[in-house]
Amino acid sequence: MCGIVGYFGSKDGMGAVVEGLKRLEYRGYDSWGLAARTDRKILIHKEIGKIGSFNLKKDLPNFGGKICIGHTRWATHGGVTAINSHPHLSCDGRIAVVHNGIVENYQELRAALEKKGHKFKSQTDTEVIAHLIEQELRTKKNIVEAVRSALKKIEGSFALGIIDRENDILIGARYASPLVLGIAKDEFYLGSDVPAFLKYANQVVFLDEREMVVLSHGKSGNAQFDLMNIDSGKKIKAKITKIKWSAEEAEKGGHPHFMIKEMLEQPLVIRKTAATEKEELEKAAALIKKAKRVFVVACGTALHAGIYGSYLLAKRNNIMVQPISAGELSYFSHLFKKGDLVITVSQSGETADVLEAVRSAHKAGAKVLALVNVLGSSLMRAADRSILTKAGSEICVLSTKAYISQQAMFAMLSGALNGETAKMKKSLLEVADAIEKIIEKKNLGKIKTLAKKLSKVPNLYGLGRSLNYANSLESCLKIKEVSYIHAEGFAGGDLKHGPIALIEKDVPVMVFATPDSTEKEIVSNAMEVKARGAFVIGISFQNNSVYEEFLPVTDLGDLTPIAAIVYTQLLAYYLALEKKLDPAKPTHLANGVTVN
Ligand code: F6R
């Protein structure tokens, strides 16, 4: 993730842009940069590291303008260097661009532009946007048309702020990355989220997919905005929303807790995972292919994602992956040897047991592949190869969006192993759409009602088989962590070997069904518990008379569990609210367990 901010108005807006970037630092903080248009010149300033302690007045007193953009970066393409930091300029220095997202076809675009004589300075995907606009300006009648035409050629995701040395204009555009316009008296703001400018503007327009906003001075000289569709160029009537959130609520996107904010972000997380670079996946897949034995080592929720991954790789790729809890690894790690691959999964990248696993793997000469969410974390630095999962910053202690980002990354790896990256990407986009349906308002109401019904139960169980076994564990982990209801997940096949003794009248059992040959078996398990009085909640691609409560999930084949878990994350949250508990403060838990 990266954060972008923009200002267009009648006074020097650089102070507001710097403040906005500080608020967006949670989106990325390996470098940052600013651009200002003043006296038909574009000034640029870039630095490596966090913007946190930067003081504009003291550190850069003469830097500013009435049209400004800024960016805080989380590197994806190209290392953490000042050159790779945004804003990026066209060859002639006329166009400056800040970007959040990924230009997936940047290599083709860059090659074509280089043939036309464009000289690139950075290794980023973003720089092609500046050159592409410059190229389009050669044939298009004005900057707005040139930008539209350039954006139509871009595949991938973008939230953009674009300034032009030759025009009094600031252009914002979005597709699959967030962008908000802030409206104040005779001035406008752009931000990746509302808190970036809430201090100055509380009337906002949330840009929709493939929308573009042009900020300019009208005939009267007043600042004005025009909203339009990128593809058709047709003007769109803006829906202005008045923000009534407090500054603290604004950070949570208007939601009362980060947990709900982060759960609702999940379609975007999946779309971002789908955009993971093919080359990156193929390099990781090569490590898996080459390994004599493969292990997946992680803790808690991340381990559950690893368990899903191990079933997926067994089913789709015929690869045996042994999951081991990082906390238990030390009893096995003396058996690691050269030729082994240890896949570590971690949101924080700082979990002590996981880092210990890396040390023992390396000691034995084994290789480590990390699926990790925090750039620059200890795990990322220690691993032989790492892939950044695409959850973005997860502030809630309870892991939700990181879980599905890890599951989705295993899916992308599985696709790459079979030479089907593009096909898997398409399937993941369907997962995002399916989650979008689950988080619709009417469904949230249904889950709230279910939470009300279940809030007084002392015990609750989860059942799943094969690809959904991990979800039976994860759903119960989430419920116990946040609502303190005793919840345990089991594999359907284990039911008769003990857990069935726990089934009594009205005990809720969440049954996860996978659309494959295991569906019949899990439905049989559901019947077995229902016969003993259980209240059966079916989370499935198809209804069955055994389910007393049915939570429908789109049939997404082997990826169905990625969408299914969202129901139970939401259930866990609403159970906590029903019980008047604070989901922001789960007892005894913290983000990042950095001690063994
Ligand atoms: C559950 C949760 C924990 C973490 C676990 C691993 O909601 O947050 O179970 O998943 O402590 O943490 P990371 O992924 O940071 O290694």
CSV table of N, CA and C in Angstrom, one decimal, residues 66-194:
chain,number,residue,atom,x,y,z
A,66,LYS,N,0.6,26.4,-4.8
A,66,LYS,CA,-0.9,26.3,-4.7
A,66,LYS,C,-1.5,25.0,-5.3
A,67,ILE,N,-0.6,24.3,-5.9
A,67,ILE,CA,-1.0,22.9,-6.4
A,67,ILE,C,0.1,22.0,-6.0
A,68,CYS,N,-0.2,21.0,-5.1
A,68,CYS,CA,0.8,20.2,-4.5
A,68,CYS,C,0.3,18.7,-4.5
A,69,ILE,N,1.3,17.8,-4.6
A,69,ILE,CA,0.9,16.4,-4.3
A,69,ILE,C,2.0,15.8,-3.5
A,70,GLY,N,1.7,14.7,-2.8
A,70,GLY,CA,2.6,14.0,-1.9
A,70,GLY,C,2.4,12.5,-1.9
A,71,HIS,N,3.4,11.8,-1.5
A,71,HIS,CA,3.2,10.3,-1.5
A,71,HIS,C,4.1,9.7,-0.4
A,72,THR,N,3.5,8.7,0.3
A,72,THR,CA,4.3,7.9,1.2
A,72,THR,C,4.3,6.5,0.7
A,73,ARG,N,5.5,5.9,0.6
A,73,ARG,CA,5.6,4.7,-0.2
A,73,ARG,C,5.8,3.4,0.5
A,74,TRP,N,5.2,2.3,0.0
A,74,TRP,CA,5.5,1.0,0.5
A,74,TRP,C,6.0,0.2,-0.8
A,75,ALA,N,7.3,0.1,-0.9
A,75,ALA,CA,7.9,-0.4,-2.2
A,75,ALA,C,7.3,-1.7,-2.7
A,76,THR,N,7.0,-1.7,-3.9
A,76,THR,CA,6.6,-3.0,-4.6
A,76,THR,C,7.5,-3.2,-5.8
A,77,HIS,N,7.6,-2.2,-6.7
A,77,HIS,CA,8.5,-2.4,-7.8
A,77,HIS,C,9.7,-1.4,-7.7
A,78,GLY,N,10.8,-2.0,-7.5
A,78,GLY,CA,12.0,-1.2,-7.4
A,78,GLY,C,12.3,-1.0,-5.9
A,79,GLY,N,13.6,-1.0,-5.5
A,79,GLY,CA,14.0,-0.9,-4.2
A,79,GLY,C,13.7,0.4,-3.5
A,80,VAL,N,14.1,0.5,-2.2
A,80,VAL,CA,13.8,1.7,-1.5
A,80,VAL,C,14.9,2.7,-1.7
A,81,THR,N,14.8,3.5,-2.7
A,81,THR,CA,15.8,4.5,-3.0
A,81,THR,C,15.0,5.9,-3.3
A,82,ALA,N,15.8,6.9,-3.2
A,82,ALA,CA,15.2,8.2,-3.5
A,82,ALA,C,14.6,8.3,-4.9
A,83,ILE,N,15.4,7.7,-5.9
A,83,ILE,CA,15.0,7.7,-7.3
A,83,ILE,C,13.6,7.0,-7.5
A,84,ASN,N,13.5,5.9,-6.7
A,84,ASN,CA,12.2,5.1,-6.9
A,84,ASN,C,11.0,5.8,-6.1
A,85,SER,N,11.3,6.7,-5.3
A,85,SER,CA,10.2,7.4,-4.5
A,85,SER,C,9.4,8.3,-5.5
A,86,HIS,N,8.2,8.4,-5.1
A,86,HIS,CA,7.3,9.3,-5.9
A,86,HIS,C,7.4,10.7,-5.4
A,87,PRO,N,7.1,11.7,-6.1
A,87,PRO,CA,6.5,11.8,-7.4
A,87,PRO,C,7.5,11.4,-8.5
A,88,HIS,N,6.9,10.9,-9.6
A,88,HIS,CA,7.8,10.6,-10.8
A,88,HIS,C,7.4,11.6,-11.9
A,89,LEU,N,8.5,11.9,-12.7
A,89,LEU,CA,8.3,12.9,-13.7
A,89,LEU,C,8.4,12.4,-15.1
A,90,SER,N,7.8,13.0,-16.1
A,90,SER,CA,8.0,12.7,-17.5
A,90,SER,C,9.4,13.2,-17.9
A,91,CYS,N,9.8,12.8,-19.1
A,91,CYS,CA,11.2,13.1,-19.6
A,91,CYS,C,11.4,14.6,-19.5
A,92,ASP,N,10.3,15.4,-20.0
A,92,ASP,CA,10.5,16.8,-20.1
A,92,ASP,C,10.2,17.5,-18.8
A,93,GLY,N,9.9,16.8,-17.8
A,93,GLY,CA,9.6,17.4,-16.4
A,93,GLY,C,8.3,18.1,-16.3
A,94,ARG,N,7.5,17.9,-17.4
A,94,ARG,CA,6.2,18.6,-17.4
A,94,ARG,C,5.1,18.0,-16.4
A,95,ILE,N,5.1,16.6,-16.4
A,95,ILE,CA,4.1,15.9,-15.7
A,95,ILE,C,4.7,15.3,-14.4
A,96,ALA,N,4.0,15.4,-13.3
A,96,ALA,CA,4.5,14.8,-12.0
A,96,ALA,C,3.3,13.9,-11.6
A,97,VAL,N,3.7,12.7,-11.1
A,97,VAL,CA,2.6,11.7,-10.8
A,97,VAL,C,2.9,11.1,-9.4
A,98,VAL,N,1.9,11.0,-8.6
A,98,VAL,CA,2.0,10.1,-7.4
A,98,VAL,C,0.9,9.0,-7.6
A,99,HIS,N,1.3,7.8,-7.1
A,99,HIS,CA,0.5,6.6,-7.5
A,99,HIS,C,0.4,5.6,-6.3
A,100,ASN,N,-0.8,5.1,-6.1
A,100,ASN,CA,-1.0,4.0,-5.2
A,100,ASN,C,-1.6,2.9,-6.0
A,101,GLY,N,-1.0,1.8,-6.1
A,101,GLY,CA,-1.5,0.7,-6.9
A,101,GLY,C,-0.4,0.0,-7.6
A,102,ILE,N,-0.8,-0.8,-8.6
A,102,ILE,CA,0.3,-1.6,-9.4
A,102,ILE,C,-0.1,-1.5,-10.9
A,103,VAL,N,0.9,-1.0,-11.7
A,103,VAL,CA,0.6,-1.1,-13.1
A,103,VAL,C,1.1,-2.4,-13.6
A,104,GLU,N,0.2,-3.3,-13.9
A,104,GLU,CA,0.6,-4.7,-14.2
A,104,GLU,C,1.3,-4.8,-15.5
A,105,ASN,N,0.9,-4.0,-16.5
A,105,ASN,CA,1.6,-4.1,-17.8
A,105,ASN,C,2.7,-3.1,-18.0
A,106,TYR,N,3.3,-2.7,-16.9
A,106,TYR,CA,4.3,-1.6,-17.0
A,106,TYR,C,5.5,-2.0,-17.9
A,107,GLN,N,5.9,-3.4,-17.8
A,107,GLN,CA,7.0,-3.7,-18.6
A,107,GLN,C,6.8,-3.5,-20.1
A,108,GLU,N,5.6,-4.0,-20.6
A,108,GLU,CA,5.3,-3.8,-22.0
A,108,GLU,C,5.2,-2.3,-22.3
A,109,LEU,N,4.6,-1.5,-21.5
A,109,LEU,CA,4.4,-0.1,-21.7
A,109,LEU,C,5.8,0.6,-21.7
A,110,ARG,N,6.6,0.2,-20.8
A,110,ARG,CA,7.9,0.9,-20.7
A,110,ARG,C,8.8,0.6,-22.0
A,111,ALA,N,8.7,-0.7,-22.4
A,111,ALA,CA,9.5,-1.1,-23.6
A,111,ALA,C,9.0,-0.3,-24.8
A,112,ALA,N,7.7,-0.1,-24.9
A,112,ALA,CA,7.1,0.6,-26.1
A,112,ALA,C,7.5,2.1,-26.0
A,113,LEU,N,7.5,2.7,-24.8
A,113,LEU,CA,7.8,4.1,-24.6
A,113,LEU,C,9.4,4.3,-24.9
A,114,GLU,N,10.1,3.3,-24.4
A,114,GLU,CA,11.6,3.5,-24.6
A,114,GLU,C,11.9,3.5,-26.1
A,115,LYS,N,11.2,2.7,-26.9
A,115,LYS,CA,11.4,2.6,-28.3
A,115,LYS,C,11.1,4.0,-28.9
A,116,LYS,N,10.2,4.7,-28.3
A,116,LYS,CA,9.8,6.1,-28.8
A,116,LYS,C,10.7,7.1,-28.3
A,117,GLY,N,11.7,6.7,-27.5
A,117,GLY,CA,12.8,7.7,-27.1
A,117,GLY,C,12.7,8.1,-25.6
A,118,HIS,N,11.7,7.6,-24.9
A,118,HIS,CA,11.5,8.0,-23.5
A,118,HIS,C,12.7,7.4,-22.6
A,119,LYS,N,13.2,8.2,-21.8
A,119,LYS,CA,14.3,7.8,-20.9
A,119,LYS,C,13.7,7.7,-19.5
A,120,PHE,N,13.9,6.5,-18.9
A,120,PHE,CA,13.4,6.2,-17.5
A,120,PHE,C,14.5,6.4,-16.5
A,121,LYS,N,14.1,6.9,-15.3
A,121,LYS,CA,15.1,7.1,-14.3
A,121,LYS,C,15.0,6.0,-13.2
A,122,SER,N,13.8,5.5,-13.0
A,122,SER,CA,13.6,4.6,-11.8
A,122,SER,C,13.2,3.2,-12.3
A,123,GLN,N,13.1,2.3,-11.3
A,123,GLN,CA,12.7,0.9,-11.7
A,123,GLN,C,11.2,0.7,-11.4
A,124,THR,N,10.5,1.8,-11.1
A,124,THR,CA,9.1,1.7,-10.7
A,124,THR,C,8.1,1.4,-11.8
A,125,ASP,N,7.0,0.9,-11.5
A,125,ASP,CA,5.9,0.8,-12.5
A,125,ASP,C,5.3,2.1,-12.7
A,126,THR,N,5.3,3.0,-11.6
A,126,THR,CA,4.6,4.3,-11.7
A,126,THR,C,5.2,5.2,-12.8
A,127,GLU,N,6.5,5.2,-12.9
A,127,GLU,CA,7.1,6.1,-13.8
A,127,GLU,C,6.5,6.0,-15.3
A,128,VAL,N,6.0,4.9,-15.7
A,128,VAL,CA,5.5,4.8,-17.0
A,128,VAL,C,4.3,5.7,-17.2
A,129,ILE,N,3.6,5.9,-16.1
A,129,ILE,CA,2.3,6.7,-16.2
A,129,ILE,C,2.7,8.2,-16.6
A,130,ALA,N,3.8,8.7,-16.0
A,130,ALA,CA,4.2,10.1,-16.4
A,130,ALA,C,4.6,10.1,-17.8
A,131,HIS,N,5.4,9.1,-18.3
A,131,HIS,CA,5.9,9.1,-19.7
A,131,HIS,C,4.7,8.9,-20.6
A,132,LEU,N,3.8,8.0,-20.2
A,132,LEU,CA,2.6,7.7,-21.1
A,132,LEU,C,1.8,9.0,-21.3
A,133,ILE,N,1.6,9.8,-20.2
A,133,ILE,CA,0.8,11.0,-20.4
A,133,ILE,C,1.6,12.0,-21.3
A,134,GLU,N,2.9,12.0,-21.1
A,134,GLU,CA,3.7,12.9,-22.0
A,134,GLU,C,3.6,12.5,-23.5
A,135,GLN,N,3.6,11.2,-23.7
A,135,GLN,CA,3.4,10.7,-25.0
A,135,GLN,C,2.1,11.0,-25.6
A,136,GLU,N,1.0,10.8,-24.8
A,136,GLU,CA,-0.3,11.1,-25.3
A,136,GLU,C,-0.5,12.6,-25.6
A,137,LEU,N,0.2,13.4,-24.8
A,137,LEU,CA,0.1,14.9,-25.0
A,137,LEU,C,0.5,15.3,-26.5
A,138,ARG,N,1.3,14.4,-27.1
A,138,ARG,CA,1.7,14.7,-28.5
A,138,ARG,C,0.6,14.7,-29.5
A,139,THR,N,-0.5,13.9,-29.1
A,139,THR,CA,-1.6,13.8,-30.1
A,139,THR,C,-2.9,14.3,-29.5
A,140,LYS,N,-3.1,14.3,-28.2
A,140,LYS,CA,-4.4,14.7,-27.7
A,140,LYS,C,-4.5,16.2,-27.5
A,141,LYS,N,-5.7,16.7,-27.5
A,141,LYS,CA,-5.9,18.2,-27.6
A,141,LYS,C,-5.6,18.9,-26.2
A,142,ASN,N,-5.7,18.2,-25.1
A,142,ASN,CA,-5.4,18.8,-23.9
A,142,ASN,C,-4.9,17.8,-22.8
A,143,ILE,N,-4.5,18.3,-21.7
A,143,ILE,CA,-4.0,17.4,-20.6
A,143,ILE,C,-5.1,16.4,-20.1
A,144,VAL,N,-6.3,16.8,-20.0
A,144,VAL,CA,-7.4,15.9,-19.5
A,144,VAL,C,-7.5,14.7,-20.5
A,145,GLU,N,-7.6,15.0,-21.8
A,145,GLU,CA,-7.7,14.0,-22.8
A,145,GLU,C,-6.5,13.1,-22.8
A,146,ALA,N,-5.3,13.7,-22.6
A,146,ALA,CA,-4.0,12.9,-22.6
A,146,ALA,C,-4.0,11.9,-21.4
A,147,VAL,N,-4.5,12.4,-20.2
A,147,VAL,CA,-4.5,11.6,-19.0
A,147,VAL,C,-5.5,10.4,-19.2
A,148,ARG,N,-6.7,10.8,-19.7
A,148,ARG,CA,-7.7,9.7,-20.0
A,148,ARG,C,-7.2,8.6,-20.9
A,149,SER,N,-6.6,9.1,-22.0
A,149,SER,CA,-6.1,8.1,-23.0
A,149,SER,C,-5.0,7.3,-22.4
A,150,ALA,N,-4.1,7.9,-21.5
A,150,ALA,CA,-3.1,7.1,-20.9
A,150,ALA,C,-3.7,6.1,-19.9
A,151,LEU,N,-4.6,6.5,-19.2
A,151,LEU,CA,-5.2,5.6,-18.1
A,151,LEU,C,-5.9,4.4,-18.8
A,152,LYS,N,-6.4,4.6,-20.0
A,152,LYS,CA,-7.1,3.5,-20.7
A,152,LYS,C,-6.1,2.4,-21.1
A,153,LYS,N,-4.9,2.8,-21.2
A,153,LYS,CA,-3.8,1.8,-21.6
A,153,LYS,C,-3.2,1.1,-20.4
A,154,ILE,N,-3.6,1.5,-19.2
A,154,ILE,CA,-3.0,0.9,-18.0
A,154,ILE,C,-3.8,-0.3,-17.5
A,155,GLU,N,-3.1,-1.4,-17.3
A,155,GLU,CA,-3.8,-2.6,-16.6
A,155,GLU,C,-3.3,-2.6,-15.2
A,156,GLY,N,-4.2,-2.9,-14.3
A,156,GLY,CA,-3.8,-3.0,-12.9
A,156,GLY,C,-4.6,-2.0,-12.1
A,157,SER,N,-4.0,-1.5,-11.0
A,157,SER,CA,-4.8,-0.7,-10.1
A,157,SER,C,-4.1,0.7,-9.9
A,158,PHE,N,-4.9,1.7,-9.7
A,158,PHE,CA,-4.3,3.0,-9.5
A,158,PHE,C,-5.2,4.0,-8.7
A,159,ALA,N,-4.6,4.7,-7.8
A,159,ALA,CA,-5.2,6.0,-7.3
A,159,ALA,C,-4.1,7.0,-7.6
A,160,LEU,N,-4.4,8.0,-8.3
A,160,LEU,CA,-3.4,8.9,-8.8
A,160,LEU,C,-3.6,10.4,-8.5
A,161,GLY,N,-2.5,11.1,-8.3
A,161,GLY,CA,-2.5,12.5,-8.3
A,161,GLY,C,-1.5,13.0,-9.4
A,162,ILE,N,-2.0,13.8,-10.3
A,162,ILE,CA,-1.2,14.2,-11.4
A,162,ILE,C,-1.2,15.7,-11.5
A,163,ILE,N,0.0,16.3,-11.7
A,163,ILE,CA,0.1,17.8,-11.9
A,163,ILE,C,0.8,18.0,-13.2
A,164,ASP,N,0.5,19.2,-13.8
A,164,ASP,CA,1.1,19.6,-15.1
A,164,ASP,C,1.7,21.0,-15.0
A,165,ARG,N,3.0,21.0,-15.3
A,165,ARG,CA,3.7,22.3,-15.2
A,165,ARG,C,3.0,23.4,-16.1
A,166,GLU,N,2.4,23.0,-17.2
A,166,GLU,CA,1.8,24.0,-18.1
A,166,GLU,C,0.4,24.4,-17.8
A,167,ASN,N,-0.2,23.8,-16.9
A,167,ASN,CA,-1.7,24.1,-16.6
A,167,ASN,C,-1.9,24.2,-15.1
A,168,ASP,N,-2.9,25.0,-14.8
A,168,ASP,CA,-3.3,25.2,-13.4
A,168,ASP,C,-4.3,24.1,-13.1
A,169,ILE,N,-3.8,22.9,-12.9
A,169,ILE,CA,-4.7,21.7,-12.8
A,169,ILE,C,-4.2,20.7,-11.9
A,170,LEU,N,-5.0,20.0,-11.2
A,170,LEU,CA,-4.6,18.8,-10.5
A,170,LEU,C,-5.7,17.7,-10.8
A,171,ILE,N,-5.2,16.5,-11.3
A,171,ILE,CA,-6.1,15.5,-11.7
A,171,ILE,C,-5.9,14.3,-10.7
A,172,GLY,N,-7.1,13.8,-10.3
A,172,GLY,CA,-7.1,12.6,-9.5
A,172,GLY,C,-7.8,11.5,-10.2
A,173,ALA,N,-7.4,10.2,-10.1
A,173,ALA,CA,-8.1,9.2,-10.8
A,173,ALA,C,-8.0,7.9,-9.9
A,174,ARG,N,-9.1,7.0,-10.1
A,174,ARG,CA,-8.9,5.8,-9.3
A,174,ARG,C,-9.5,4.6,-10.0
A,175,TYR,N,-8.8,3.5,-9.8
A,175,TYR,CA,-9.3,2.1,-10.1
A,175,TYR,C,-8.7,1.1,-9.2
A,176,ALA,N,-9.5,0.5,-8.4
A,176,ALA,CA,-9.1,-0.6,-7.4
A,176,ALA,C,-8.1,-0.1,-6.4
A,177,SER,N,-7.9,1.2,-6.2
A,177,SER,CA,-7.2,1.7,-5.1
A,177,SER,C,-8.0,2.9,-4.6
A,178,PRO,N,-8.1,3.2,-3.3
A,178,PRO,CA,-9.0,4.2,-2.9
A,178,PRO,C,-8.5,5.7,-3.1
A,179,LEU,N,-9.5,6.5,-3.4
A,179,LEU,CA,-9.2,8.0,-3.6
A,179,LEU,C,-10.4,8.8,-3.2
A,180,VAL,N,-10.2,9.8,-2.3
A,180,VAL,CA,-11.3,10.6,-1.9
A,180,VAL,C,-11.0,12.1,-2.2
A,181,LEU,N,-12.0,12.8,-2.6
A,181,LEU,CA,-11.9,14.3,-2.8
A,181,LEU,C,-12.4,15.0,-1.6
A,182,GLY,N,-11.7,15.9,-1.1
A,182,GLY,CA,-12.2,16.8,0.0
A,182,GLY,C,-12.5,18.2,-0.6
A,183,ILE,N,-13.7,18.7,-0.2
A,183,ILE,CA,-14.1,20.0,-0.7
A,183,ILE,C,-14.1,21.0,0.4
A,184,ALA,N,-13.4,22.1,0.3
A,184,ALA,CA,-13.5,23.2,1.3
A,184,ALA,C,-13.7,24.5,0.5
A,185,LYS,N,-13.7,25.6,1.1
A,185,LYS,CA,-14.0,26.9,0.4
A,185,LYS,C,-12.9,27.3,-0.5
A,186,ASP,N,-13.2,27.3,-1.8
A,186,ASP,CA,-12.2,27.6,-2.8
A,186,ASP,C,-10.9,26.8,-2.8
A,187,GLU,N,-11.0,25.6,-2.2
A,187,GLU,CA,-9.9,24.7,-2.3
A,187,GLU,C,-10.3,23.2,-2.2
A,188,PHE,N,-9.5,22.4,-2.7
A,188,PHE,CA,-9.8,20.9,-2.8
A,188,PHE,C,-8.6,20.1,-2.3
A,189,TYR,N,-8.9,18.9,-1.8
A,189,TYR,CA,-7.9,18.0,-1.3
A,189,TYR,C,-8.1,16.7,-1.9
A,190,LEU,N,-7.1,15.9,-2.1
A,190,LEU,CA,-7.2,14.5,-2.5
A,190,LEU,C,-6.5,13.7,-1.4
A,191,GLY,N,-7.0,12.5,-1.2
A,191,GLY,CA,-6.4,11.7,-0.2
A,191,GLY,C,-6.7,10.2,-0.4
A,192,SER,N,-5.8,9.4,0.1
A,192,SER,CA,-6.1,7.9,0.0
A,192,SER,C,-7.2,7.6,1.0
A,193,ASP,N,-7.3,8.4,2.0
A,193,ASP,CA,-8.5,8.2,2.9
A,193,ASP,C,-8.9,9.6,3.5
A,194,VAL,N,-10.0,9.6,4.2
A,194,VAL,CA,-10.5,10.9,4.7
A,194,VAL,C,-9.6,11.6,5.7
